[in-house]
Coordinates of N, CA and C in Angstrom, one line a residue:
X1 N 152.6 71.4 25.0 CA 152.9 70.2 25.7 C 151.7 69.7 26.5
X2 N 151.5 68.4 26.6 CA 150.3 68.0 26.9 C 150.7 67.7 28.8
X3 N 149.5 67.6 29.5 CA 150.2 67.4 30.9 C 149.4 66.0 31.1
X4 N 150.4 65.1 31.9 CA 150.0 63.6 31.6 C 148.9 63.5 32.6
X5 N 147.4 62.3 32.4 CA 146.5 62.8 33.0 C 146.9 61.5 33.8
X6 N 146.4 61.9 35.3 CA 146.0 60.0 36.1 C 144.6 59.9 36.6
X7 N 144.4 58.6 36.8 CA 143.0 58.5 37.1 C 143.7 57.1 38.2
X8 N 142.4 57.8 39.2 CA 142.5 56.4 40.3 C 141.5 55.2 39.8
X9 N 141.6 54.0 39.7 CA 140.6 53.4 39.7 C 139.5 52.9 40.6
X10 N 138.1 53.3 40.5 CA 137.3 52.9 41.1 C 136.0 51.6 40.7
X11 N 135.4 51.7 41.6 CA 134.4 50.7 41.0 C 133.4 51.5 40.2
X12 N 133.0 50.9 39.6 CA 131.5 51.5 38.8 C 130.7 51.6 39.5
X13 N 130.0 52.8 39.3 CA 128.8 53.0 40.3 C 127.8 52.5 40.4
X14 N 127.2 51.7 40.9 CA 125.6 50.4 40.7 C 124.4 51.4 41.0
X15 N 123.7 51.3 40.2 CA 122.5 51.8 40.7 C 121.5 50.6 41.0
X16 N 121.2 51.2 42.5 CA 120.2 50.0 43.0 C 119.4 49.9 42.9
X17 N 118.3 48.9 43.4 CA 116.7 49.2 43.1 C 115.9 49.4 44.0
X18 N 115.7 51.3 44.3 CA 115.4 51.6 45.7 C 113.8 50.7 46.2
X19 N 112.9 50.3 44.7 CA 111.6 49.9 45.0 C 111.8 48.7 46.2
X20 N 112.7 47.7 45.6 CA 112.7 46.0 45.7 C 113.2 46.5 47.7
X21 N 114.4 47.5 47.8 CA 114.4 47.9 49.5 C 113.4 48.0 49.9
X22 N 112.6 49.2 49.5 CA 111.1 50.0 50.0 C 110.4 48.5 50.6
X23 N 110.4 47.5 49.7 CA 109.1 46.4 49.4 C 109.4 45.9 50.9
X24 N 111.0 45.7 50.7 CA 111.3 44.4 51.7 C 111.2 44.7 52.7
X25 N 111.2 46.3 53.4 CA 110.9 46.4 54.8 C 109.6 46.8 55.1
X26 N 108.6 46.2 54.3 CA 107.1 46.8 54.2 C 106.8 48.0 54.0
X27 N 107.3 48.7 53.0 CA 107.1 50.0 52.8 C 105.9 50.0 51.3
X28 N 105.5 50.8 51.2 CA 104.8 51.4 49.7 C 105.5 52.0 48.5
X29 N 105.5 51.6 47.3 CA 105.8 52.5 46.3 C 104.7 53.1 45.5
X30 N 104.7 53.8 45.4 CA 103.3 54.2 44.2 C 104.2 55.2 43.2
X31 N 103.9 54.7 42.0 CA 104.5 55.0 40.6 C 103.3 55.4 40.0
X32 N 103.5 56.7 39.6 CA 102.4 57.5 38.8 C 103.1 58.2 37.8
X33 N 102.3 57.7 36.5 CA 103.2 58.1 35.0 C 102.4 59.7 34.5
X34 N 103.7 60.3 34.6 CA 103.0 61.3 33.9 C 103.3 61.1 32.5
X35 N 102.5 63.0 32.0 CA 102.8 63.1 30.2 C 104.0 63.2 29.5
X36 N 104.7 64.1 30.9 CA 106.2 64.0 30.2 C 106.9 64.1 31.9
X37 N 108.0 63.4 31.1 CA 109.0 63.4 32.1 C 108.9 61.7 33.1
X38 N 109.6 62.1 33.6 CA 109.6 60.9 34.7 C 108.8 60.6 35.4
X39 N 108.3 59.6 35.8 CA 107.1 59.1 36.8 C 107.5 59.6 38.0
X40 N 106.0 60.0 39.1 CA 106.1 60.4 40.4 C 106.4 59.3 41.0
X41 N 107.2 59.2 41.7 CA 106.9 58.0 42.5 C 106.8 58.8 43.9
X42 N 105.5 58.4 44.8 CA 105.5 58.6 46.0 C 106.1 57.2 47.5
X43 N 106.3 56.9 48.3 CA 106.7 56.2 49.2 C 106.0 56.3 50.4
X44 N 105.3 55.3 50.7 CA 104.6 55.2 52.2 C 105.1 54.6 53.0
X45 N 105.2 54.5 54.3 CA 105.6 53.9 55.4 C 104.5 52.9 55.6
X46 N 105.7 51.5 56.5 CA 104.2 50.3 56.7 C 103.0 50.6 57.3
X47 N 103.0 51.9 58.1 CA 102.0 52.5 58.7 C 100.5 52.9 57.8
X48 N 101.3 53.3 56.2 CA 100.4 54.2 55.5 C 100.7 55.5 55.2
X49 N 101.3 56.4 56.1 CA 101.6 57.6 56.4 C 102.7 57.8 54.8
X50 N 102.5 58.9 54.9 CA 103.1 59.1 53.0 C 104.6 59.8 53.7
X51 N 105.5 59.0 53.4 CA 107.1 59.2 53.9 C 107.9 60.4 52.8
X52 N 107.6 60.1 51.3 CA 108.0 60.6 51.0 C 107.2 61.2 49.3
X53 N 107.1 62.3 48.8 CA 106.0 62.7 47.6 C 107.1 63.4 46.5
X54 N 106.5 63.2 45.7 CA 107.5 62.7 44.1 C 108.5 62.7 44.5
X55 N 109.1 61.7 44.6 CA 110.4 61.2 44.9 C 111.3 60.8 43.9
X56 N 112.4 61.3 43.7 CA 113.4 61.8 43.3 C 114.6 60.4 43.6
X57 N 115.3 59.9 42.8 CA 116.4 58.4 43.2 C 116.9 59.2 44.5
X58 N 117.7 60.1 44.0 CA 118.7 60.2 45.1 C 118.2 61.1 46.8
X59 N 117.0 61.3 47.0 CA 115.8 61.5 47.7 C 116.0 60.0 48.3
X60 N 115.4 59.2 47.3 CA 114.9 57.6 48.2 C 116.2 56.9 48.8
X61 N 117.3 57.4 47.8 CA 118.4 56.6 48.9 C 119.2 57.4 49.8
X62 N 118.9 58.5 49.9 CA 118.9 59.4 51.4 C 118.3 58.7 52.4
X63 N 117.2 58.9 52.1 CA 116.2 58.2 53.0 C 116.6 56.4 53.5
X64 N 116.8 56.0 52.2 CA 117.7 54.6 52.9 C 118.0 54.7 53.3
X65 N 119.6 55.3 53.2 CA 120.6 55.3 54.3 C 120.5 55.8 55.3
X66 N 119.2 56.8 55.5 CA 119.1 57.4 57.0 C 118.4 56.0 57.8
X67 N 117.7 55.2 57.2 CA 116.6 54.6 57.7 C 117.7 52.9 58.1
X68 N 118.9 53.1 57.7 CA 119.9 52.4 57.3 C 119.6 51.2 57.2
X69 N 119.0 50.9 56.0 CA 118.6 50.2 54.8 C 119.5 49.8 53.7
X70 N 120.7 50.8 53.6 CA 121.7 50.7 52.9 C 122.7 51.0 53.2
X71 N 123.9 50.9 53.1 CA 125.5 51.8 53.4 C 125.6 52.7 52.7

């Protein structure tokens, strides 16, 4: 016998565009392609000071939301 399944409905999950935040509060992105795999991206503060090195999505929107840049 099968057991009946439920599901809540939620919204779909958006993925945002952590660069276009970084940009807007004067921050740095630097995107470096490697041979394989995903691009480094490192993140600087408007200062210069390197905030964050190969950075990871869910890394940068940590860091949003701490910097509360995001909800």
């Amino acid at each position: 016998m099968l057991a009946a399944l439920s599901f809540e409905y939620s919204e779909p999950m958006t993925r945002i565009n952590t660069t276009e935040i970084w940009e807007r509060h004067g921050y740095k992105v630097e995107r470096i392609e490697q041979v394989m795999g995903a691009p480094q991206r490192n993140v600087y503060g408007p200062d210069g000071v390197l905030l964050i090195e190969d950075a990871e999505y869910t890394q940068e929107t940590e860091a949003l939301r701490d910097l509360g840049f995001i909800d």
